């Protein structure tokens, strides 16, 4: 059955909102661009360290770079002190993203143990201060991404959702796990309906939305205002068009074709090379390649060639030879693969 959940997020009217999650070393310009083109309604940058931005660190500043064709885009920042987060939000806002997101969910010890990310779940006063300060400091919509709580014995998301309602932020994303789970175990979506009861803010569900059917189930069973997809999009940015199509029509969409898999791999590689140079592009594409091409019968020889390619040219030549091999058209049977 078709499904239509309308939500207003950061000044945008969205239907069945499907957002690309912030992911360190993954949600960069090339990947955001691909996901947006394939249906993601909004794409977030990876988290950017507030202190790094204030120090003018080149690494942090590079993460703020945006291009026109990936909009709407949100910049995510993290830090434990309101002062630093306010300053960082102003620096990020100067890059004119469509929104700013506050990370209140990162589990990594070097972040969370220092009061940032999920560390804010152990100090709700600080979380409220950060959210209020950032929302007041910038002239842009502000969203916040958090978890259910620090651990299973200290789930505080209902309190968080209630208190954040009056801070000036515009939406709440809930990664439906506790901090001690990291990314392990099943996400517990059952909290979303309860959160919706205690806050007027749009609630974006995150965690285990790894296929179109899961997104449909998330919308239908929890009352969420949108879904955010992280790991399900790595190597499969087509998930966004599959989610949008399934919700709009009630029907599944066929998986991407061989042509599309090779085109997206090339686009990712070439855009990264343009923006960050050849070495970075080769290193980066290795993280995605196996997943983009995983459904294709590559064979040992092509696998070896792709693994050993050291230049963009060598890699694209191999990809084009692969395309030719897989798409040889049999006059009776048609292409050898879809
Ligand atoms: C490689 C990777 C990097 C991540 N980096 C960030 C990040 O920078 N900021 C953030 O809020 N969450 C980050 N996350 C968490 C995801 O945004 C998301 O909350 C989590 O993976 C659960 O969603 P999923 O089940 O769809 O993967 C990261 C996750 C992964 C796998």
mmCIF file of C-alpha atoms and ligand atoms in Angstrom:
data_model
loop_
_atom_site.group_PDB
_atom_site.id
_atom_site.type_symbol
_atom_site.label_atom_id
_atom_site.label_comp_id
_atom_site.label_asym_id
_atom_site.label_seq_id
_atom_site.Cartn_x
_atom_site.Cartn_y
_atom_site.Cartn_z
ATOM 1 C CA UNK A 1 0.000 0.000 0.000
ATOM 2 C CA UNK A 2 1.252 3.487 -0.752
ATOM 3 C CA UNK A 3 2.230 5.432 2.351
ATOM 4 C CA UNK A 4 2.599 9.186 2.788
ATOM 5 C CA UNK A 5 4.014 10.736 5.919
ATOM 6 C CA UNK A 6 4.519 14.471 5.526
ATOM 7 C CA UNK A 7 6.962 16.301 7.681
ATOM 8 C CA UNK A 8 8.453 19.748 7.772
ATOM 9 C CA UNK A 9 12.141 19.552 8.459
ATOM 10 C CA UNK A 10 14.473 22.495 8.380
ATOM 11 C CA UNK A 11 12.089 24.518 6.246
ATOM 12 C CA UNK A 12 11.575 21.648 3.783
ATOM 13 C CA UNK A 13 8.310 19.879 3.104
ATOM 14 C CA UNK A 14 9.232 16.217 2.879
ATOM 15 C CA UNK A 15 7.192 13.115 2.142
ATOM 16 C CA UNK A 16 8.447 9.871 3.665
ATOM 17 C CA UNK A 17 11.720 11.550 4.584
ATOM 18 C CA UNK A 18 14.789 9.356 4.107
ATOM 19 C CA UNK A 19 18.031 10.976 5.244
ATOM 20 C CA UNK A 20 21.654 10.004 4.741
ATOM 21 C CA UNK A 21 23.286 9.651 8.176
ATOM 22 C CA UNK A 22 26.461 11.390 9.249
ATOM 23 C CA UNK A 23 29.251 8.796 8.934
ATOM 24 C CA UNK A 24 32.910 9.475 9.605
ATOM 25 C CA UNK A 25 35.035 8.927 6.468
ATOM 26 C CA UNK A 26 31.942 7.901 4.507
ATOM 27 C CA UNK A 27 29.485 10.821 4.254
ATOM 28 C CA UNK A 28 31.814 12.990 2.191
ATOM 29 C CA UNK A 29 30.965 15.117 -0.844
ATOM 30 C CA UNK A 30 31.075 12.324 -3.474
ATOM 31 C CA UNK A 31 28.935 9.975 -1.403
ATOM 32 C CA UNK A 32 26.480 12.680 -0.319
ATOM 33 C CA UNK A 33 26.060 13.729 -3.933
ATOM 34 C CA UNK A 34 25.349 10.169 -5.080
ATOM 35 C CA UNK A 35 22.883 9.519 -2.266
ATOM 36 C CA UNK A 36 21.050 12.789 -2.862
ATOM 37 C CA UNK A 37 20.723 12.052 -6.562
ATOM 38 C CA UNK A 38 19.375 8.602 -5.746
ATOM 39 C CA UNK A 39 16.662 9.968 -3.469
ATOM 40 C CA UNK A 40 18.038 10.926 -0.040
ATOM 41 C CA UNK A 41 16.041 13.966 1.052
ATOM 42 C CA UNK A 42 18.848 15.434 3.145
ATOM 43 C CA UNK A 43 22.499 14.398 3.505
ATOM 44 C CA UNK A 44 24.595 15.035 6.599
ATOM 45 C CA UNK A 45 28.334 15.529 6.766
ATOM 46 C CA UNK A 46 30.377 13.352 9.085
ATOM 47 C CA UNK A 47 30.826 14.828 12.560
ATOM 48 C CA UNK A 48 33.217 17.745 12.802
ATOM 49 C CA UNK A 49 35.116 18.497 15.973
ATOM 50 C CA UNK A 50 34.153 21.866 17.495
ATOM 51 C CA UNK A 51 37.591 22.487 19.010
ATOM 52 C CA UNK A 52 39.223 21.624 15.689
ATOM 53 C CA UNK A 53 37.113 24.257 13.924
ATOM 54 C CA UNK A 54 38.001 26.866 16.500
ATOM 55 C CA UNK A 55 41.708 26.011 16.164
ATOM 56 C CA UNK A 56 41.389 26.385 12.399
ATOM 57 C CA UNK A 57 42.511 22.790 11.943
ATOM 58 C CA UNK A 58 42.760 22.002 8.231
ATOM 59 C CA UNK A 59 41.291 18.538 8.801
ATOM 60 C CA UNK A 60 38.183 19.908 10.510
ATOM 61 C CA UNK A 61 37.752 22.752 8.013
ATOM 62 C CA UNK A 62 37.968 20.367 5.052
ATOM 63 C CA UNK A 63 34.940 18.524 6.418
ATOM 64 C CA UNK A 64 32.897 21.717 6.115
ATOM 65 C CA UNK A 65 33.307 21.884 2.357
ATOM 66 C CA UNK A 66 29.986 21.730 0.528
ATOM 67 C CA UNK A 67 28.956 21.771 -3.124
ATOM 68 C CA UNK A 68 25.681 22.973 -4.619
ATOM 69 C CA UNK A 69 24.476 19.665 -6.009
ATOM 70 C CA UNK A 70 24.368 17.864 -2.662
ATOM 71 C CA UNK A 71 21.835 20.215 -1.053
ATOM 72 C CA UNK A 72 19.913 20.070 1.204
ATOM 73 C CA UNK A 73 22.844 19.267 3.445
ATOM 74 C CA UNK A 74 23.408 19.407 7.173
ATOM 75 C CA UNK A 75 26.758 19.907 8.907
ATOM 76 C CA UNK A 76 27.130 17.868 12.081
ATOM 77 C CA UNK A 77 29.336 19.194 14.896
ATOM 78 C CA UNK A 78 30.374 17.658 18.190
ATOM 79 C CA UNK A 79 31.864 18.897 21.416
ATOM 80 C CA UNK A 80 31.159 18.951 25.137
ATOM 81 C CA UNK A 81 31.298 22.646 25.937
ATOM 82 C CA UNK A 82 28.518 25.046 25.024
ATOM 83 C CA UNK A 83 31.010 27.819 24.342
ATOM 84 C CA UNK A 84 32.963 25.734 21.845
ATOM 85 C CA UNK A 85 29.820 24.355 20.200
ATOM 86 C CA UNK A 86 28.365 27.850 19.768
ATOM 87 C CA UNK A 87 31.603 29.092 18.222
ATOM 88 C CA UNK A 88 31.846 26.024 15.979
ATOM 89 C CA UNK A 89 28.204 26.374 14.915
ATOM 90 C CA UNK A 90 28.887 29.938 13.773
ATOM 91 C CA UNK A 91 31.925 28.796 11.774
ATOM 92 C CA UNK A 92 29.869 25.990 10.206
ATOM 93 C CA UNK A 93 26.912 28.310 9.512
ATOM 94 C CA UNK A 94 29.202 30.635 7.529
ATOM 95 C CA UNK A 95 29.508 27.793 4.963
ATOM 96 C CA UNK A 96 25.753 28.119 4.435
ATOM 97 C CA UNK A 97 24.548 24.560 4.944
ATOM 98 C CA UNK A 98 20.796 24.008 5.090
ATOM 99 C CA UNK A 99 20.989 22.988 8.718
ATOM 100 C CA UNK A 100 23.324 22.288 11.612
ATOM 101 C CA UNK A 101 23.153 19.010 13.531
ATOM 102 C CA UNK A 102 24.427 18.452 17.060
ATOM 103 C CA UNK A 103 26.033 15.069 17.735
ATOM 104 C CA UNK A 104 24.828 13.789 21.094
ATOM 105 C CA UNK A 105 25.200 10.116 20.283
ATOM 106 C CA UNK A 106 28.802 9.225 19.393
ATOM 107 C CA UNK A 107 29.818 6.206 21.489
ATOM 108 C CA UNK A 108 33.582 6.275 20.827
ATOM 109 C CA UNK A 109 35.407 6.559 24.181
ATOM 110 C CA UNK A 110 37.689 9.436 23.187
ATOM 111 C CA UNK A 111 34.535 11.464 22.440
ATOM 112 C CA UNK A 112 31.920 10.162 24.876
ATOM 113 C CA UNK A 113 34.219 9.847 27.900
ATOM 114 C CA UNK A 114 35.046 13.541 27.537
ATOM 115 C CA UNK A 115 31.478 14.741 27.767
ATOM 116 C CA UNK A 116 30.840 15.099 24.013
ATOM 117 C CA UNK A 117 28.680 12.904 21.755
ATOM 118 C CA UNK A 118 26.849 10.322 23.870
ATOM 119 C CA UNK A 119 28.651 11.779 26.907
ATOM 120 C CA UNK A 120 25.919 14.438 26.848
ATOM 121 C CA UNK A 121 23.456 11.680 27.812
ATOM 122 C CA UNK A 122 25.138 11.569 31.223
ATOM 123 C CA UNK A 123 24.700 15.306 31.703
ATOM 124 C CA UNK A 124 21.319 16.379 30.388
ATOM 125 C CA UNK A 125 21.852 19.911 31.677
ATOM 126 C CA UNK A 126 24.857 20.223 29.380
ATOM 127 C CA UNK A 127 22.916 18.743 26.447
ATOM 128 C CA UNK A 128 20.128 21.305 26.927
ATOM 129 C CA UNK A 129 22.681 24.124 27.228
ATOM 130 C CA UNK A 130 24.481 23.068 24.052
ATOM 131 C CA UNK A 131 21.218 22.728 22.113
ATOM 132 C CA UNK A 132 19.863 26.066 23.346
ATOM 133 C CA UNK A 133 23.154 27.862 22.765
ATOM 134 C CA UNK A 134 23.618 26.549 19.231
ATOM 135 C CA UNK A 135 19.984 27.159 18.236
ATOM 136 C CA UNK A 136 20.223 30.761 19.432
ATOM 137 C CA UNK A 137 23.620 31.388 17.872
ATOM 138 C CA UNK A 138 22.821 30.574 14.254
ATOM 139 C CA UNK A 139 20.200 31.682 11.843
ATOM 140 C CA UNK A 140 19.722 28.158 10.508
ATOM 141 C CA UNK A 141 17.563 25.212 11.539
ATOM 142 C CA UNK A 142 19.292 23.048 14.161
ATOM 143 C CA UNK A 143 18.676 19.326 14.668
ATOM 144 C CA UNK A 144 20.124 16.949 17.255
ATOM 145 C CA UNK A 145 21.036 13.268 16.971
ATOM 146 C CA UNK A 146 21.190 11.139 20.085
ATOM 147 C CA UNK A 147 20.650 7.655 21.501
ATOM 148 C CA UNK A 148 18.179 6.084 23.922
ATOM 149 C CA UNK A 149 20.558 6.515 26.844
ATOM 150 C CA UNK A 150 24.049 5.728 28.114
ATOM 151 C CA UNK A 151 23.301 2.098 28.962
ATOM 152 C CA UNK A 152 20.312 -0.200 29.333
ATOM 153 C CA UNK A 153 19.884 0.844 32.963
ATOM 154 C CA UNK A 154 19.873 4.554 32.276
ATOM 155 C CA UNK A 155 17.559 5.058 29.312
ATOM 156 C CA UNK A 156 16.617 8.723 29.468
ATOM 157 C CA UNK A 157 15.322 9.461 25.992
ATOM 158 C CA UNK A 158 11.825 10.450 27.134
ATOM 159 C CA UNK A 159 13.274 13.049 29.475
ATOM 160 C CA UNK A 160 15.657 14.206 26.730
ATOM 161 C CA UNK A 161 12.828 14.518 24.193
ATOM 162 C CA UNK A 162 10.620 16.447 26.621
ATOM 163 C CA UNK A 163 13.344 18.870 27.596
ATOM 164 C CA UNK A 164 14.658 19.454 24.083
ATOM 165 C CA UNK A 165 11.217 20.524 22.862
ATOM 166 C CA UNK A 166 11.717 24.084 24.131
ATOM 167 C CA UNK A 167 15.370 24.587 23.194
ATOM 168 C CA UNK A 168 14.808 25.950 19.721
ATOM 169 C CA UNK A 169 15.918 22.847 17.835
ATOM 170 C CA UNK A 170 13.728 21.649 14.982
ATOM 171 C CA UNK A 171 14.016 17.860 14.946
ATOM 172 C CA UNK A 172 15.385 14.976 16.898
ATOM 173 C CA UNK A 173 17.082 11.932 15.396
ATOM 174 C CA UNK A 174 17.088 8.871 17.599
ATOM 175 C CA UNK A 175 19.660 6.150 17.043
ATOM 176 C CA UNK A 176 17.590 3.485 18.777
ATOM 177 C CA UNK A 177 20.451 1.943 20.736
ATOM 178 C CA UNK A 178 22.195 2.839 23.988
ATOM 179 C CA UNK A 179 25.780 4.075 24.048
ATOM 180 C CA UNK A 180 27.205 0.833 25.429
ATOM 181 C CA UNK A 181 25.894 -1.028 22.384
ATOM 182 C CA UNK A 182 27.993 0.967 19.949
ATOM 183 C CA UNK A 183 26.550 -0.269 16.669
ATOM 184 C CA UNK A 184 25.894 -3.809 17.932
ATOM 185 C CA UNK A 185 22.637 -5.556 18.725
ATOM 186 C CA UNK A 186 19.211 -4.776 17.412
ATOM 187 C CA UNK A 187 17.926 -1.198 17.392
ATOM 188 C CA UNK A 188 14.854 -0.894 19.616
ATOM 189 C CA UNK A 189 12.311 1.064 17.570
ATOM 190 C CA UNK A 190 9.613 0.624 20.206
ATOM 191 C CA UNK A 191 10.775 3.836 21.913
ATOM 192 C CA UNK A 192 9.847 6.017 18.958
ATOM 193 C CA UNK A 193 6.073 5.966 19.546
ATOM 194 C CA UNK A 194 6.646 6.858 23.203
ATOM 195 C CA UNK A 195 8.990 9.688 22.240
ATOM 196 C CA UNK A 196 6.365 11.035 19.839
ATOM 197 C CA UNK A 197 3.921 11.214 22.740
ATOM 198 C CA UNK A 198 6.139 13.504 24.811
ATOM 199 C CA UNK A 199 7.511 15.912 22.204
ATOM 200 C CA UNK A 200 6.053 17.947 19.352
ATOM 201 C CA UNK A 201 9.419 17.799 17.515
ATOM 202 C CA UNK A 202 9.648 15.681 14.345
ATOM 203 C CA UNK A 203 11.322 12.395 15.284
ATOM 204 C CA UNK A 204 13.665 10.735 12.799
ATOM 205 C CA UNK A 205 14.211 7.030 13.439
ATOM 206 C CA UNK A 206 17.737 5.651 12.994
ATOM 207 C CA UNK A 207 19.137 2.165 13.443
ATOM 208 C CA UNK A 208 18.749 -0.951 11.294
ATOM 209 C CA UNK A 209 16.905 0.704 8.424
ATOM 210 C CA UNK A 210 18.847 -1.416 5.975
ATOM 211 C CA UNK A 211 16.356 -2.031 3.152
ATOM 212 C CA UNK A 212 13.164 -0.549 1.718
ATOM 213 C CA UNK A 213 11.003 -3.048 3.555
ATOM 214 C CA UNK A 214 12.587 -2.044 6.885
ATOM 215 C CA UNK A 215 11.897 1.633 6.130
ATOM 216 C CA UNK A 216 8.283 0.834 5.345
ATOM 217 C CA UNK A 217 7.977 -1.085 8.614
ATOM 218 C CA UNK A 218 9.606 1.771 10.521
ATOM 219 C CA UNK A 219 7.124 4.320 9.173
ATOM 220 C CA UNK A 220 4.099 2.077 9.556
ATOM 221 C CA UNK A 221 4.773 0.717 13.018
ATOM 222 C CA UNK A 222 6.380 3.597 14.901
ATOM 223 C CA UNK A 223 4.793 6.832 13.662
ATOM 224 C CA UNK A 224 8.259 8.269 12.967
ATOM 225 C CA UNK A 225 8.507 11.399 10.842
ATOM 226 C CA UNK A 226 11.433 10.148 8.809
ATOM 227 C CA UNK A 227 14.150 7.529 8.692
ATOM 228 C CA UNK A 228 17.908 8.028 8.689
ATOM 229 C CA UNK A 229 20.055 5.418 6.979
ATOM 230 C CA UNK A 230 23.730 4.788 7.725
ATOM 231 C CA UNK A 231 25.280 1.357 7.094
ATOM 232 C CA UNK A 232 22.466 0.337 4.750
ATOM 233 C CA UNK A 233 23.636 3.019 2.308
ATOM 234 C CA UNK A 234 27.315 2.041 2.244
ATOM 235 C CA UNK A 235 27.800 0.280 -1.078
ATOM 236 C CA UNK A 236 24.070 0.607 -1.679
ATOM 237 C CA UNK A 237 23.095 4.253 -2.192
ATOM 238 C CA UNK A 238 20.208 2.902 -4.322
ATOM 239 C CA UNK A 239 18.504 2.146 -1.016
ATOM 240 C CA UNK A 240 17.148 5.689 -1.071
ATOM 241 C CA UNK A 241 15.273 5.341 -4.341
ATOM 242 C CA UNK A 242 14.086 1.894 -3.243
ATOM 243 C CA UNK A 243 12.720 3.340 0.023
ATOM 244 C CA UNK A 244 11.058 6.287 -1.700
ATOM 245 C CA UNK A 245 9.534 4.076 -4.405
ATOM 246 C CA UNK A 246 8.280 1.420 -2.029
ATOM 247 C CA UNK A 247 6.577 3.952 0.219
ATOM 248 C CA UNK A 248 5.092 5.937 -2.664
ATOM 249 C CA UNK A 249 3.707 2.899 -4.510
ATOM 250 C CA UNK A 250 3.727 -0.041 -2.101
ATOM 251 C CA UNK A 251 5.828 -1.897 -4.698
ATOM 252 C CA UNK A 252 9.475 -2.988 -4.592
ATOM 253 C CA UNK A 253 11.927 -1.582 -7.116
ATOM 254 C CA UNK A 254 14.337 -3.885 -8.973
ATOM 255 C CA UNK A 255 17.940 -3.743 -7.754
ATOM 256 C CA UNK A 256 20.472 -1.550 -9.583
ATOM 257 C CA UNK A 257 21.727 -2.809 -12.935
ATOM 258 C CA UNK A 258 25.322 -3.683 -13.777
ATOM 259 C CA UNK A 259 25.569 -0.393 -15.690
ATOM 260 C CA UNK A 260 24.444 1.579 -12.645
ATOM 261 C CA UNK A 261 26.838 -0.195 -10.318
ATOM 262 C CA UNK A 262 29.787 0.537 -12.574
ATOM 263 C CA UNK A 263 28.655 4.129 -13.251
ATOM 264 C CA UNK A 264 28.315 4.914 -9.546
ATOM 265 C CA UNK A 265 31.678 3.316 -8.747
ATOM 266 C CA UNK A 266 33.306 5.467 -11.437
ATOM 267 C CA UNK A 267 31.500 8.611 -10.319
ATOM 268 C CA UNK A 268 32.587 8.064 -6.718
ATOM 269 C CA UNK A 269 36.184 7.447 -7.756
ATOM 270 C CA UNK A 270 36.399 10.346 -10.182
ATOM 271 C CA UNK A 271 34.702 12.912 -7.927
ATOM 272 C CA UNK A 272 36.998 11.967 -5.063
ATOM 273 C CA UNK A 273 40.015 12.310 -7.342
ATOM 274 C CA UNK A 274 38.863 15.768 -8.497
ATOM 275 C CA UNK A 275 38.347 16.948 -4.961
ATOM 276 C CA UNK A 276 41.132 15.231 -3.057
ATOM 277 C CA UNK A 277 43.596 13.895 -5.554
ATOM 278 C CA UNK A 278 44.418 10.455 -6.942
ATOM 279 C CA UNK A 279 45.955 8.826 -3.871
ATOM 280 C CA UNK A 280 43.026 9.698 -1.639
ATOM 281 C CA UNK A 281 40.592 8.550 -4.322
ATOM 282 C CA UNK A 282 42.209 5.124 -4.683
ATOM 283 C CA UNK A 283 42.398 4.663 -0.913
ATOM 284 C CA UNK A 284 38.819 5.806 -0.427
ATOM 285 C CA UNK A 285 37.213 3.789 -3.215
ATOM 286 C CA UNK A 286 38.659 0.584 -1.758
ATOM 287 C CA UNK A 287 36.230 1.006 1.149
ATOM 288 C CA UNK A 288 33.257 1.091 -1.229
ATOM 289 C CA UNK A 289 34.308 -0.952 -4.239
ATOM 290 C CA UNK A 290 33.613 -4.431 -2.932
ATOM 291 C CA UNK A 291 30.139 -3.403 -1.851
ATOM 292 C CA UNK A 292 29.213 -1.501 -5.011
ATOM 293 C CA UNK A 293 30.222 -4.491 -7.111
ATOM 294 C CA UNK A 294 29.315 -7.260 -4.723
ATOM 295 C CA UNK A 295 26.383 -8.614 -6.737
ATOM 296 C CA UNK A 296 28.471 -8.852 -9.920
ATOM 297 C CA UNK A 297 30.301 -12.017 -11.027
ATOM 298 C CA UNK A 298 33.749 -10.368 -11.059
ATOM 299 C CA UNK A 299 35.892 -13.467 -11.023
ATOM 300 C CA UNK A 300 39.378 -13.731 -9.570
ATOM 301 C CA UNK A 301 41.173 -11.853 -12.353
ATOM 302 C CA UNK A 302 39.066 -8.688 -12.154
ATOM 303 C CA UNK A 303 39.154 -8.740 -8.363
ATOM 304 C CA UNK A 304 42.949 -8.891 -8.499
ATOM 305 C CA UNK A 305 43.182 -6.071 -11.050
ATOM 306 C CA UNK A 306 40.925 -3.784 -9.050
ATOM 307 C CA UNK A 307 42.778 -4.562 -5.841
ATOM 308 C CA UNK A 308 46.135 -3.724 -7.441
ATOM 309 C CA UNK A 309 45.156 -0.652 -9.456
ATOM 310 C CA UNK A 310 47.244 2.299 -8.311
ATOM 311 C CA UNK A 311 45.850 5.029 -10.555
ATOM 312 C CA UNK A 312 42.386 6.284 -11.410
ATOM 313 C CA UNK A 313 43.077 5.503 -15.045
ATOM 314 C CA UNK A 314 44.006 1.883 -14.308
ATOM 315 C CA UNK A 315 40.909 1.461 -12.216
ATOM 316 C CA UNK A 316 38.530 3.007 -14.735
ATOM 317 C CA UNK A 317 40.052 0.941 -17.550
ATOM 318 C CA UNK A 318 39.427 -2.209 -15.525
ATOM 319 C CA UNK A 319 35.886 -1.089 -14.699
ATOM 320 C CA UNK A 320 35.175 -0.466 -18.396
ATOM 321 C CA UNK A 321 36.555 -3.869 -19.362
ATOM 322 C CA UNK A 322 34.362 -5.377 -16.698
ATOM 323 C CA UNK A 323 31.364 -3.533 -18.113
ATOM 324 C CA UNK A 324 32.133 -4.843 -21.605
ATOM 325 C CA UNK A 325 32.508 -8.373 -20.323
ATOM 326 C CA UNK A 326 29.322 -8.374 -18.292
ATOM 327 C CA UNK A 327 27.184 -6.605 -20.833
ATOM 328 C CA UNK A 328 28.043 -8.619 -23.913
ATOM 329 C CA UNK A 329 24.679 -8.917 -25.545
ATOM 330 C CA UNK A 330 23.618 -12.361 -26.673
ATOM 331 C CA UNK A 331 21.302 -11.933 -29.699
ATOM 332 C CA UNK A 332 18.850 -14.442 -28.217
ATOM 333 C CA UNK A 333 19.321 -14.229 -24.451
ATOM 334 C CA UNK A 334 20.067 -10.493 -24.139
ATOM 335 C CA UNK A 335 22.726 -9.103 -21.749
ATOM 336 C CA UNK A 336 24.532 -11.710 -19.679
ATOM 337 C CA UNK A 337 23.576 -9.889 -16.471
ATOM 338 C CA UNK A 338 21.006 -7.288 -15.561
HETATM 339 C C1 LIG B 1 31.456 4.211 9.586
HETATM 340 C C2 LIG B 1 30.484 4.926 10.484
HETATM 341 C C3 LIG B 1 30.751 6.232 10.863
HETATM 342 C C4 LIG B 1 29.833 6.927 11.675
HETATM 343 N N1 LIG B 1 30.064 8.246 11.960
HETATM 344 C C5 LIG B 1 29.099 8.970 12.598
HETATM 345 C C6 LIG B 1 29.205 10.383 12.746
HETATM 346 O O1 LIG B 1 30.176 11.020 12.294
HETATM 347 N N2 LIG B 1 28.194 11.035 13.401
HETATM 348 C C7 LIG B 1 27.100 10.365 13.897
HETATM 349 O O2 LIG B 1 26.188 10.995 14.460
HETATM 350 N N3 LIG B 1 26.982 9.036 13.777
HETATM 351 C C8 LIG B 1 27.923 8.339 13.116
HETATM 352 N N4 LIG B 1 27.754 6.994 12.907
HETATM 353 C C9 LIG B 1 26.509 6.353 13.378
HETATM 354 C C10 LIG B 1 25.442 6.345 12.283
HETATM 355 O O3 LIG B 1 25.103 7.659 11.888
HETATM 356 C C11 LIG B 1 24.163 5.623 12.758
HETATM 357 O O4 LIG B 1 23.660 6.284 13.882
HETATM 358 C C12 LIG B 1 24.421 4.157 13.120
HETATM 359 O O5 LIG B 1 25.294 3.525 12.210
HETATM 360 C C13 LIG B 1 23.108 3.372 13.189
HETATM 361 O O6 LIG B 1 22.448 3.416 11.953
HETATM 362 P P1 LIG B 1 22.442 2.153 10.923
HETATM 363 O O7 LIG B 1 21.881 0.990 11.692
HETATM 364 O O8 LIG B 1 21.567 2.631 9.786
HETATM 365 O O9 LIG B 1 23.858 1.911 10.535
HETATM 366 C C14 LIG B 1 28.651 6.284 12.142
HETATM 367 C C15 LIG B 1 28.429 4.958 11.765
HETATM 368 C C16 LIG B 1 29.302 4.280 10.957
HETATM 369 C C17 LIG B 1 29.006 2.863 10.552
#
